[in-house]
PDB file of C-alpha atoms in Angstrom:
ATOM      1  CA  MET A 207     -12.824 -33.447  21.371  1.00 41.00           C
ATOM      2  CA  SER A 208     -16.004 -31.588  20.476  1.00 43.00           C
ATOM      3  CA  GLU A 209     -14.042 -29.053  18.367  1.00 46.00           C
ATOM      4  CA  LYS A 210     -12.287 -31.843  16.448  1.00 43.00           C
ATOM      5  CA  ARG A 211     -15.594 -33.597  15.865  1.00 43.00           C
ATOM      6  CA  LEU A 212     -17.168 -30.350  14.652  1.00 42.00           C
ATOM      7  CA  GLY A 213     -14.242 -29.726  12.302  1.00 52.00           C
ATOM      8  CA  GLY A 214     -14.538 -33.239  10.911  1.00 50.00           C
ATOM      9  CA  ASP A 215     -18.272 -32.819  10.311  1.00 48.00           C
ATOM     10  CA  THR A 216     -17.665 -29.515   8.516  1.00 50.00           C
ATOM     11  CA  GLN A 217     -14.992 -31.092   6.313  1.00 53.00           C
ATOM     12  CA  ALA A 218     -17.354 -33.971   5.501  1.00 49.00           C
ATOM     13  CA  ARG A 219     -20.112 -31.555   4.500  1.00 47.00           C
ATOM     14  CA  ARG A 220     -17.757 -29.774   2.101  1.00 60.00           C
ATOM     15  CA  LEU A 221     -16.602 -32.914   0.293  1.00 59.00           C
ATOM     16  CA  PRO A 222     -18.662 -34.325  -2.577  1.00 58.00           C
ATOM     17  CA  ASP A 223     -20.835 -37.354  -1.926  1.00 54.00           C
ATOM     18  CA  SER A 224     -18.635 -39.727  -3.927  1.00 52.00           C
ATOM     19  CA  SER A 225     -15.619 -39.119  -1.687  1.00 53.00           C
ATOM     20  CA  LYS A 226     -17.613 -40.008   1.430  1.00 53.00           C
ATOM     21  CA  ASP A 227     -18.523 -43.480   0.206  1.00 50.00           C
ATOM     22  CA  ASN A 228     -16.532 -46.548   1.066  1.00 49.00           C
ATOM     23  CA  PRO A 229     -14.308 -47.548  -1.875  1.00 47.00           C
ATOM     24  CA  ASP A 230     -15.585 -51.108  -1.575  1.00 47.00           C
ATOM     25  CA  THR A 231     -19.203 -50.025  -2.213  1.00 48.00           C
ATOM     26  CA  GLY A 232     -18.656 -46.833  -4.227  1.00 66.00           C
ATOM     27  CA  LEU A 233     -17.510 -48.400  -7.506  1.00 70.00           C
ATOM     28  CA  GLY A 234     -19.992 -51.244  -7.630  1.00 77.00           C
ATOM     29  CA  ILE A 235     -19.534 -54.671  -9.148  1.00 81.00           C
ATOM     30  CA  CYS A 236     -19.017 -53.448 -12.717  1.00 81.00           C
ATOM     31  CA  GLY A 237     -16.538 -50.848 -11.560  1.00 77.00           C
ATOM     32  CA  TRP A 238     -14.430 -53.370  -9.722  1.00 81.00           C
ATOM     33  CA  ILE A 239     -14.524 -55.696 -12.716  1.00 83.00           C
ATOM     34  CA  LEU A 240     -13.116 -52.904 -14.888  1.00 81.00           C
ATOM     35  CA  VAL A 241     -10.461 -52.151 -12.302  1.00 80.00           C
ATOM     36  CA  TYR A 242      -9.359 -55.781 -12.165  1.00 83.00           C
ATOM     37  CA  VAL A 243      -9.275 -55.993 -15.954  1.00 82.00           C
ATOM     38  CA  SER A 244      -7.168 -52.825 -16.171  1.00 81.00           C
ATOM     39  CA  PHE A 245      -4.815 -54.134 -13.492  1.00 82.00           C
ATOM     40  CA  PHE A 246      -4.521 -57.480 -15.335  1.00 84.00           C
ATOM     41  CA  LEU A 247      -3.696 -55.739 -18.620  1.00 82.00           C
ATOM     42  CA  THR A 248      -1.104 -53.624 -16.858  1.00 80.00           C
ATOM     43  CA  ILE A 249       0.622 -56.754 -15.522  1.00 83.00           C
ATOM     44  CA  ILE A 250       0.586 -58.444 -18.911  1.00 83.00           C
ATOM     45  CA  THR A 251       2.150 -55.442 -20.661  1.00 81.00           C
ATOM     46  CA  PHE A 252       4.400 -54.646 -17.731  1.00 81.00           C
ATOM     47  CA  PRO A 253       7.557 -53.431 -19.483  1.00 76.00           C
ATOM     48  CA  LEU A 254       5.584 -50.957 -21.558  1.00 78.00           C
ATOM     49  CA  SER A 255       2.733 -50.096 -19.189  1.00 78.00           C
ATOM     50  CA  ILE A 256       5.069 -48.964 -16.415  1.00 81.00           C
ATOM     51  CA  TRP A 257       5.626 -45.674 -18.273  1.00 81.00           C
ATOM     52  CA  MET A 258       1.866 -45.109 -18.350  1.00 82.00           C
ATOM     53  CA  CYS A 259       1.349 -45.974 -14.686  1.00 84.00           C
ATOM     54  CA  ILE A 260       4.057 -43.864 -13.056  1.00 85.00           C
ATOM     55  CA  LYS A 261       3.336 -40.161 -12.753  1.00 88.00           C
ATOM     56  CA  ILE A 262       5.345 -37.365 -11.128  1.00 88.00           C
ATOM     57  CA  VAL A 263       4.167 -34.160  -9.473  1.00 90.00           C
ATOM     58  CA  LYS A 264       6.440 -31.362  -8.332  1.00 90.00           C
ATOM     59  CA  GLU A 265       6.974 -30.104  -4.808  1.00 90.00           C
ATOM     60  CA  TYR A 266       4.397 -27.336  -5.161  1.00 90.00           C
ATOM     61  CA  GLU A 267       1.766 -29.523  -6.886  1.00 91.00           C
ATOM     62  CA  ARG A 268      -0.812 -32.071  -5.773  1.00 92.00           C
ATOM     63  CA  ALA A 269      -2.638 -34.668  -7.882  1.00 92.00           C
ATOM     64  CA  ILE A 270      -6.324 -35.599  -7.452  1.00 91.00           C
ATOM     65  CA  ILE A 271      -6.954 -39.093  -8.836  1.00 90.00           C
ATOM     66  CA  PHE A 272     -10.366 -40.006 -10.275  1.00 90.00           C
ATOM     67  CA  ARG A 273     -11.109 -43.721 -10.603  1.00 86.00           C
ATOM     68  CA  LEU A 274     -14.075 -44.283 -12.878  1.00 84.00           C
ATOM     69  CA  GLY A 275     -15.147 -40.685 -12.203  1.00 83.00           C
ATOM     70  CA  ARG A 276     -14.902 -40.936  -8.397  1.00 86.00           C
ATOM     71  CA  ILE A 277     -12.232 -39.299  -6.260  1.00 87.00           C
ATOM     72  CA  LEU A 278      -9.834 -41.940  -4.994  1.00 85.00           C
ATOM     73  CA  GLN A 279      -9.669 -42.381  -1.249  1.00 82.00           C
ATOM     74  CA  GLY A 280      -6.525 -41.129   0.480  1.00 80.00           C
ATOM     75  CA  GLY A 281      -6.659 -37.499  -0.579  1.00 81.00           C
ATOM     76  CA  ALA A 282      -4.329 -35.650  -2.890  1.00 87.00           C
ATOM     77  CA  LYS A 283      -1.135 -37.380  -4.023  1.00 87.00           C
ATOM     78  CA  GLY A 284       2.289 -35.847  -4.114  1.00 82.00           C
ATOM     79  CA  PRO A 285       4.840 -34.521  -4.219  1.00 88.00           C
ATOM     80  CA  GLY A 286       6.876 -37.219  -5.957  1.00 88.00           C
ATOM     81  CA  LEU A 287       5.830 -40.463  -7.609  1.00 88.00           C
ATOM     82  CA  PHE A 288       2.369 -42.027  -7.651  1.00 87.00           C
ATOM     83  CA  PHE A 289       0.713 -44.798  -9.650  1.00 86.00           C
ATOM     84  CA  VAL A 290      -2.445 -44.777 -11.781  1.00 86.00           C
ATOM     85  CA  LEU A 291      -4.227 -47.454 -13.782  1.00 85.00           C
ATOM     86  CA  PRO A 292      -4.091 -46.551 -17.482  1.00 83.00           C
ATOM     87  CA  CYS A 293      -7.697 -47.302 -18.423  1.00 81.00           C
ATOM     88  CA  THR A 294      -9.701 -46.421 -15.323  1.00 84.00           C
ATOM     89  CA  ASP A 295      -7.780 -43.585 -13.599  1.00 84.00           C
ATOM     90  CA  THR A 296      -7.414 -39.943 -14.506  1.00 87.00           C
ATOM     91  CA  PHE A 297      -5.828 -37.203 -12.453  1.00 90.00           C
ATOM     92  CA  VAL A 298      -5.851 -33.426 -12.148  1.00 91.00           C
ATOM     93  CA  LYS A 299      -2.855 -31.366 -11.006  1.00 92.00           C
ATOM     94  CA  VAL A 300      -3.408 -28.477  -8.614  1.00 92.00           C
ATOM     95  CA  ASP A 301      -0.849 -25.728  -8.012  1.00 91.00           C
ATOM     96  CA  MET A 302      -0.469 -25.044  -4.260  1.00 92.00           C
ATOM     97  CA  ARG A 303       1.657 -21.890  -4.582  1.00 93.00           C
ATOM     98  CA  ILE A 304       0.426 -18.403  -3.728  1.00 93.00           C
ATOM     99  CA  ILE A 305      -1.275 -16.726  -6.688  1.00 93.00           C
ATOM    100  CA  SER A 306      -1.707 -12.976  -7.055  1.00 92.00           C
ATOM    101  CA  PHE A 307      -3.995 -11.002  -9.322  1.00 92.00           C
ATOM    102  CA  ASP A 308      -4.983  -7.362  -9.776  1.00 92.00           C
ATOM    103  CA  ILE A 309      -8.504  -6.177  -9.145  1.00 91.00           C
ATOM    104  CA  PRO A 310      -9.494  -3.964 -12.113  1.00 91.00           C
ATOM    105  CA  PRO A 311     -10.367  -0.329 -11.262  1.00 90.00           C
ATOM    106  CA  GLN A 312     -13.920  -0.212  -9.932  1.00 87.00           C
ATOM    107  CA  GLU A 313     -16.149   2.874 -10.124  1.00 87.00           C
ATOM    108  CA  ILE A 314     -17.634   3.066  -6.627  1.00 86.00           C
ATOM    109  CA  LEU A 315     -20.185   5.448  -5.134  1.00 85.00           C
ATOM    110  CA  THR A 316     -19.186   6.148  -1.549  1.00 84.00           C
ATOM    111  CA  LYS A 317     -21.495   6.692   1.398  1.00 85.00           C
ATOM    112  CA  ASP A 318     -21.258  10.496   1.000  1.00 82.00           C
ATOM    113  CA  SER A 319     -22.162  10.292  -2.731  1.00 82.00           C
ATOM    114  CA  VAL A 320     -18.659  10.689  -4.196  1.00 84.00           C
ATOM    115  CA  THR A 321     -17.605   8.618  -7.205  1.00 86.00           C
ATOM    116  CA  VAL A 322     -14.081   7.187  -6.906  1.00 88.00           C
ATOM    117  CA  SER A 323     -12.086   4.629  -8.870  1.00 88.00           C
ATOM    118  CA  VAL A 324     -10.368   2.029  -6.671  1.00 90.00           C
ATOM    119  CA  ASP A 325      -8.181  -0.930  -7.589  1.00 89.00           C
ATOM    120  CA  GLY A 326      -6.328  -3.492  -5.513  1.00 91.00           C
ATOM    121  CA  VAL A 327      -4.386  -6.754  -5.438  1.00 93.00           C
ATOM    122  CA  VAL A 328      -5.262 -10.116  -3.866  1.00 94.00           C
ATOM    123  CA  TYR A 329      -2.947 -12.958  -2.806  1.00 95.00           C
ATOM    124  CA  TYR A 330      -4.423 -16.427  -2.306  1.00 94.00           C
ATOM    125  CA  ARG A 331      -3.443 -20.099  -2.372  1.00 93.00           C
ATOM    126  CA  VAL A 332      -5.162 -23.458  -2.627  1.00 93.00           C
ATOM    127  CA  GLN A 333      -5.461 -24.895   0.862  1.00 92.00           C
ATOM    128  CA  ASN A 334      -7.447 -28.031   0.019  1.00 91.00           C
ATOM    129  CA  ALA A 335      -6.826 -29.466  -3.438  1.00 91.00           C
ATOM    130  CA  ILE A 336      -9.841 -31.794  -3.369  1.00 91.00           C
ATOM    131  CA  LEU A 337     -12.286 -28.980  -2.607  1.00 92.00           C
ATOM    132  CA  ALA A 338     -10.706 -26.748  -5.267  1.00 91.00           C
ATOM    133  CA  VAL A 339     -11.301 -29.434  -7.902  1.00 91.00           C
ATOM    134  CA  ALA A 340     -14.576 -31.018  -6.802  1.00 89.00           C
ATOM    135  CA  ASN A 341     -16.592 -28.061  -5.458  1.00 90.00           C
ATOM    136  CA  ILE A 342     -16.015 -25.424  -8.147  1.00 90.00           C
ATOM    137  CA  THR A 343     -15.366 -25.367 -11.870  1.00 88.00           C
ATOM    138  CA  ASN A 344     -12.701 -22.632 -11.949  1.00 90.00           C
ATOM    139  CA  ALA A 345     -11.494 -21.472  -8.547  1.00 90.00           C
ATOM    140  CA  ASP A 346      -9.239 -18.749  -9.957  1.00 91.00           C
ATOM    141  CA  SER A 347     -11.970 -17.071 -12.037  1.00 92.00           C
ATOM    142  CA  ALA A 348     -14.493 -17.320  -9.200  1.00 92.00           C
ATOM    143  CA  THR A 349     -12.063 -15.742  -6.731  1.00 92.00           C
ATOM    144  CA  ARG A 350     -11.361 -12.863  -9.122  1.00 93.00           C
ATOM    145  CA  LEU A 351     -15.059 -12.095  -9.638  1.00 93.00           C
ATOM    146  CA  LEU A 352     -15.772 -12.385  -5.931  1.00 93.00           C
ATOM    147  CA  ALA A 353     -12.907  -9.973  -5.128  1.00 92.00           C
ATOM    148  CA  GLN A 354     -14.423  -7.332  -7.437  1.00 92.00           C
ATOM    149  CA  THR A 355     -17.886  -7.575  -5.876  1.00 92.00           C
ATOM    150  CA  THR A 356     -16.427  -7.606  -2.355  1.00 91.00           C
ATOM    151  CA  LEU A 357     -14.448  -4.438  -3.108  1.00 91.00           C
ATOM    152  CA  ARG A 358     -17.628  -2.703  -4.256  1.00 90.00           C
ATOM    153  CA  ASN A 359     -19.647  -3.877  -1.251  1.00 89.00           C
ATOM    154  CA  VAL A 360     -17.043  -2.930   1.360  1.00 89.00           C
ATOM    155  CA  LEU A 361     -16.203   0.518  -0.052  1.00 89.00           C
ATOM    156  CA  GLY A 362     -19.884   1.327  -0.622  1.00 86.00           C
ATOM    157  CA  THR A 363     -20.347   1.518   3.157  1.00 87.00           C
ATOM    158  CA  LYS A 364     -17.456   3.984   3.653  1.00 87.00           C
ATOM    159  CA  ASN A 365     -17.228   7.712   3.060  1.00 86.00           C
ATOM    160  CA  LEU A 366     -14.386   9.381   1.168  1.00 85.00           C
ATOM    161  CA  ALA A 367     -12.374  10.316   4.262  1.00 84.00           C
ATOM    162  CA  GLN A 368     -12.454   6.733   5.548  1.00 85.00           C
ATOM    163  CA  ILE A 369     -11.368   5.336   2.177  1.00 86.00           C
ATOM    164  CA  LEU A 370      -8.375   7.697   2.034  1.00 85.00           C
ATOM    165  CA  SER A 371      -7.268   7.171   5.644  1.00 85.00           C
ATOM    166  CA  ASP A 372      -8.328   3.616   6.629  1.00 86.00           C
ATOM    167  CA  ARG A 373      -6.903   1.517   3.801  1.00 87.00           C
ATOM    168  CA  GLU A 374      -5.479  -1.131   6.126  1.00 89.00           C
ATOM    169  CA  GLU A 375      -8.810  -1.632   7.878  1.00 90.00           C
ATOM    170  CA  ILE A 376     -10.633  -1.881   4.543  1.00 90.00           C
ATOM    171  CA  ALA A 377      -8.095  -4.415   3.254  1.00 90.00           C
ATOM    172  CA  HIS A 378      -8.485  -6.475   6.441  1.00 92.00           C
ATOM    173  CA  ASN A 379     -12.280  -6.484   6.105  1.00 91.00           C
ATOM    174  CA  MET A 380     -12.008  -7.566   2.478  1.00 91.00           C
ATOM    175  CA  GLN A 381      -9.593 -10.359   3.399  1.00 92.00           C
ATOM    176  CA  SER A 382     -11.940 -11.685   6.105  1.00 92.00           C
ATOM    177  CA  THR A 383     -14.950 -11.575   3.779  1.00 91.00           C
ATOM    178  CA  LEU A 384     -13.128 -13.276   0.887  1.00 92.00           C
ATOM    179  CA  ASP A 385     -11.577 -15.908   3.139  1.00 91.00           C
ATOM    180  CA  GLU A 386     -14.949 -16.831   4.582  1.00 92.00           C
ATOM    181  CA  ALA A 387     -16.624 -16.970   1.164  1.00 91.00           C
ATOM    182  CA  THR A 388     -13.896 -19.094  -0.472  1.00 92.00           C
ATOM    183  CA  ASP A 389     -13.487 -21.517   2.431  1.00 91.00           C
ATOM    184  CA  ASP A 390     -15.821 -24.078   0.805  1.00 91.00           C
ATOM    185  CA  TRP A 391     -13.713 -23.906  -2.369  1.00 92.00           C
ATOM    186  CA  GLY A 392     -10.500 -24.850  -0.568  1.00 92.00           C
ATOM    187  CA  ILE A 393      -9.069 -21.355  -1.102  1.00 92.00           C
ATOM    188  CA  LYS A 394      -7.149 -19.414   1.553  1.00 93.00           C
ATOM    189  CA  VAL A 395      -6.920 -15.644   0.984  1.00 93.00           C
ATOM    190  CA  GLU A 396      -3.553 -14.586   2.397  1.00 92.00           C
ATOM    191  CA  ARG A 397      -3.538 -10.838   1.794  1.00 92.00           C
ATOM    192  CA  VAL A 398      -5.529  -8.003   0.221  1.00 92.00           C
ATOM    193  CA  GLU A 399      -4.106  -4.563  -0.550  1.00 91.00           C
ATOM    194  CA  ILE A 400      -5.703  -1.354  -1.876  1.00 90.00           C
ATOM    195  CA  LYS A 401      -3.385  -0.040  -4.603  1.00 88.00           C
ATOM    196  CA  ASP A 402      -4.779   3.322  -5.692  1.00 85.00           C
ATOM    197  CA  VAL A 403      -7.764   5.583  -5.101  1.00 86.00           C
ATOM    198  CA  LYS A 404      -8.415   7.925  -8.036  1.00 85.00           C
ATOM    199  CA  LEU A 405     -10.556  10.991  -7.425  1.00 83.00           C
ATOM    200  CA  PRO A 406     -12.366  13.101 -10.043  1.00 76.00           C
ATOM    201  CA  VAL A 407     -10.402  16.113 -11.339  1.00 76.00           C
ATOM    202  CA  GLN A 408     -12.905  18.644  -9.973  1.00 75.00           C
ATOM    203  CA  LEU A 409     -12.750  17.039  -6.545  1.00 71.00           C
ATOM    204  CA  GLN A 410      -8.947  17.116  -6.611  1.00 65.00           C
ATOM    205  CA  ARG A 411      -9.006  20.852  -7.385  1.00 75.00           C
ATOM    206  CA  ALA A 412     -11.511  21.503  -4.605  1.00 72.00           C
ATOM    207  CA  MET A 413      -9.405  19.557  -2.091  1.00 71.00           C
ATOM    208  CA  ALA A 414      -6.245  21.398  -3.203  1.00 74.00           C
ATOM    209  CA  ALA A 415      -7.976  24.782  -2.776  1.00 75.00           C
ATOM    210  CA  GLU A 416      -9.206  23.736   0.650  1.00 75.00           C
ATOM    211  CA  ALA A 417      -5.721  22.645   1.709  1.00 75.00           C
ATOM    212  CA  GLU A 418      -4.184  25.901   0.427  1.00 76.00           C
ATOM    213  CA  ALA A 419      -6.749  27.981   2.298  1.00 79.00           C
ATOM    214  CA  SER A 420      -6.073  25.995   5.446  1.00 80.00           C
ATOM    215  CA  ARG A 421      -2.311  26.586   5.112  1.00 79.00           C
ATOM    216  CA  GLU A 422      -2.824  30.325   4.582  1.00 82.00           C
ATOM    217  CA  ALA A 423      -5.073  30.495   7.638  1.00 83.00           C
ATOM    218  CA  ARG A 424      -2.435  28.743   9.756  1.00 84.00           C
ATOM    219  CA  ALA A 425       0.255  31.140   8.441  1.00 84.00           C
ATOM    220  CA  LYS A 426      -1.852  34.154   9.400  1.00 84.00           C
ATOM    221  CA  VAL A 427      -2.467  32.718  12.854  1.00 86.00           C
ATOM    222  CA  ILE A 428       1.263  32.105  13.338  1.00 87.00           C
ATOM    223  CA  ALA A 429       2.102  35.657  12.178  1.00 85.00           C
ATOM    224  CA  ALA A 430      -0.518  37.099  14.540  1.00 84.00           C
ATOM    225  CA  GLU A 431       0.882  35.074  17.430  1.00 85.00           C
ATOM    226  CA  GLY A 432       4.381  36.387  16.591  1.00 85.00           C
ATOM    227  CA  GLU A 433       3.143  39.993  16.613  1.00 84.00           C
ATOM    228  CA  MET A 434       1.405  39.398  19.919  1.00 85.00           C
ATOM    229  CA  ASN A 435       4.540  37.914  21.486  1.00 85.00           C
ATOM    230  CA  ALA A 436       6.646  40.836  20.154  1.00 82.00           C
ATOM    231  CA  SER A 437       4.220  43.387  21.582  1.00 82.00           C
ATOM    232  CA  ARG A 438       4.331  41.651  24.949  1.00 82.00           C
ATOM    233  CA  ALA A 439       8.131  41.696  24.893  1.00 81.00           C
ATOM    234  CA  LEU A 440       8.180  45.436  24.026  1.00 75.00           C
ATOM    235  CA  LYS A 441       5.699  46.117  26.791  1.00 75.00           C
ATOM    236  CA  GLU A 442       7.870  44.302  29.329  1.00 78.00           C
ATOM    237  CA  ALA A 443      10.973  46.140  28.050  1.00 73.00           C
ATOM    238  CA  SER A 444       9.255  49.511  28.382  1.00 72.00           C
ATOM    239  CA  ILE A 445       8.247  48.662  31.942  1.00 73.00           C
ATOM    240  CA  VAL A 446      11.825  47.703  32.835  1.00 70.00           C
ATOM    241  CA  ILE A 447      13.299  50.847  31.215  1.00 68.00           C
ATOM    242  CA  SER A 448      10.726  53.117  32.857  1.00 70.00           C
ATOM    243  CA  GLU A 449      11.646  51.733  36.260  1.00 69.00           C
ATOM    244  CA  SER A 450      15.361  52.469  35.712  1.00 66.00           C
ATOM    245  CA  PRO A 451      16.316  55.841  34.055  1.00 65.00           C
ATOM    246  CA  ALA A 452      19.989  54.801  34.064  1.00 64.00           C
ATOM    247  CA  ALA A 453      19.149  51.831  31.838  1.00 61.00           C
ATOM    248  CA  LEU A 454      17.435  54.175  29.369  1.00 58.00           C
ATOM    249  CA  GLN A 455      20.528  56.393  29.208  1.00 60.00           C
ATOM    250  CA  LEU A 456      22.833  53.403  28.686  1.00 60.00           C
ATOM    251  CA  ARG A 457      20.577  52.208  25.903  1.00 61.00           C
ATOM    252  CA  LEU A 458      20.717  55.584  24.135  1.00 59.00           C
ATOM    253  CA  ASN A 459      24.514  55.759  24.472  1.00 60.00           C
ATOM    254  CA  ASN A 460      24.820  52.252  23.066  1.00 59.00           C
ATOM    255  CA  ASN A 461      22.713  53.201  20.039  1.00 57.00           C
ATOM    256  CA  SER A 462      24.790  56.363  19.459  1.00 59.00           C
ATOM    257  CA  GLU A 463      28.077  54.487  19.567  1.00 54.00           C
ATOM    258  CA  SER A 464      26.721  51.850  17.159  1.00 56.00           C
ATOM    259  CA  LYS A 465      25.592  54.491  14.654  1.00 53.00           C
ATOM    260  CA  ARG A 466      28.898  56.387  14.859  1.00 54.00           C
ATOM    261  CA  TYR A 467      30.852  53.220  14.229  1.00 53.00           C
ATOM    262  CA  LEU A 468      28.642  52.380  11.257  1.00 48.00           C
ATOM    263  CA  TYR A 469      28.935  55.872   9.696  1.00 51.00           C
ATOM    264  CA  THR A 470      32.726  55.917  10.107  1.00 58.00           C
ATOM    265  CA  ASN A 471      33.176  52.546   8.383  1.00 54.00           C
ATOM    266  CA  VAL A 472      30.852  53.467   5.523  1.00 49.00           C
ATOM    267  CA  HIS A 473      32.587  56.839   5.010  1.00 50.00           C
ATOM    268  CA  SER A 474      36.049  55.212   4.793  1.00 57.00           C
ATOM    269  CA  SER A 475      34.772  52.500   2.409  1.00 55.00           C
ATOM    270  CA  ILE A 476      33.270  55.062   0.031  1.00 52.00           C
ATOM    271  CA  ILE A 477      36.480  57.078   0.059  1.00 53.00           C
ATOM    272  CA  GLN A 478      38.537  54.013  -0.897  1.00 55.00           C
ATOM    273  CA  ILE A 479      36.147  53.241  -3.764  1.00 53.00           C
ATOM    274  CA  ALA A 480      36.388  56.831  -4.985  1.00 51.00           C
ATOM    275  CA  LYS A 481      40.199  56.800  -4.876  1.00 52.00           C
ATOM    276  CA  SER A 482      40.498  53.612  -6.921  1.00 56.00           C
ATOM    277  CA  GLY A 483      37.801  54.486  -9.463  1.00 51.00           C
ATOM    278  CA  LYS A 484      38.708  55.570 -13.019  1.00 50.00           C
ATOM    279  CA  ASN A 485      35.189  56.124 -14.213  1.00 48.00           C
ATOM    280  CA  PRO A 486      34.391  59.827 -14.940  1.00 50.00           C
ATOM    281  CA  TYR A 487      31.289  59.457 -12.808  1.00 48.00           C
ATOM    282  CA  VAL A 488      33.393  58.241  -9.873  1.00 49.00           C
ATOM    283  CA  GLN A 489      35.922  61.046 -10.443  1.00 52.00           C
ATOM    284  CA  ARG A 490      33.098  63.589 -10.284  1.00 53.00           C
ATOM    285  CA  TRP A 491      32.057  62.264  -6.886  1.00 50.00           C
ATOM    286  CA  LYS A 492      35.598  62.036  -5.597  1.00 50.00           C
ATOM    287  CA  ASN A 493      35.897  65.655  -4.487  1.00 53.00           C
ATOM    288  CA  LYS A 494      32.404  65.608  -2.984  1.00 51.00           C
ATOM    289  CA  ILE A 495      33.202  62.591  -0.812  1.00 50.00           C
ATOM    290  CA  TRP A 496      36.498  64.111   0.393  1.00 49.00           C
ATOM    291  CA  CYS A 497      34.766  67.338   1.307  1.00 51.00           C
ATOM    292  CA  THR A 498      31.691  65.798   2.934  1.00 49.00           C
ATOM    293  CA  PRO A 499      31.786  66.099   6.747  1.00 50.00           C
ATOM    294  CA  LEU A 500      30.573  63.353   9.017  1.00 47.00           C
ATOM    295  CA  SER A 501      27.375  65.182   9.930  1.00 48.00           C
ATOM    296  CA  LYS A 502      26.345  65.398   6.264  1.00 47.00           C
ATOM    297  CA  MET A 503      27.366  61.798   5.622  1.00 46.00           C
ATOM    298  CA  ARG A 504      24.683  60.754   8.092  1.00 43.00           C
ATOM    299  CA  VAL A 505      22.120  62.606   6.028  1.00 41.00           C
ATOM    300  CA  PHE A 506      23.566  61.127   2.858  1.00 41.00           C
ATOM    301  CA  LEU A 507      23.271  57.666   4.280  1.00 39.00           C
TER     302      LEU A 507
END
């Protein structure tokens, strides 16, 4: 009960003084006389005045009726049909849909003295049509200006690394600040997003050089680790071979057989090329290849 009472008191403080008054005492005697006269004229000219009395608002709109300059009791009207008195009542339509706008790029000096250009986008909607009409002249323009100053204030407390990495946190802080500031205007800020962070060209080059140096350092470390692992493997292999002389002999025989097989295949391939060649240069090498023994082919290879 206390929370409801506190919420009602807060809502009453936000509303203008004219909307808090009783409609019986707010207009006064002269006001009610004018209302009765307008109502009487509407009845007299009923077939024609009906088109002036009936108004329509769409599903996403609300109408705030002013009777002799005072907000009519009952809150915003709509959607659908509602009635006004032609001479004493005026109304203002308020769009309740979500509105989005871009924050122009702002030149901001970060906490670590770096100048960056940041822009964003804000989504908001009118939550209370009466507050949006009665408490502020132009809610849309005021929200746009407030979003620009809030962006500057929030990013001015961050360094460059935080701006580049913590965009979601910054957007959430901006949304909370804007929502709290526009609450008395009947505005609800739904979402704030940081679109782009533009860095100076010199800073971009410095960051690119730093990243390249870091990648080269990691590549050298990886190559050094590979050499270290290879040396350890060779050391372990030498220990195993030294413990078993038979394994060393088998290894040498295996290498000899592999080399002999390789030399034989290469010798036969070269001979086939020489036989099929018609080039004078190939013909000059033909006799040399036929007469080359296997021992010299190893040297040739």
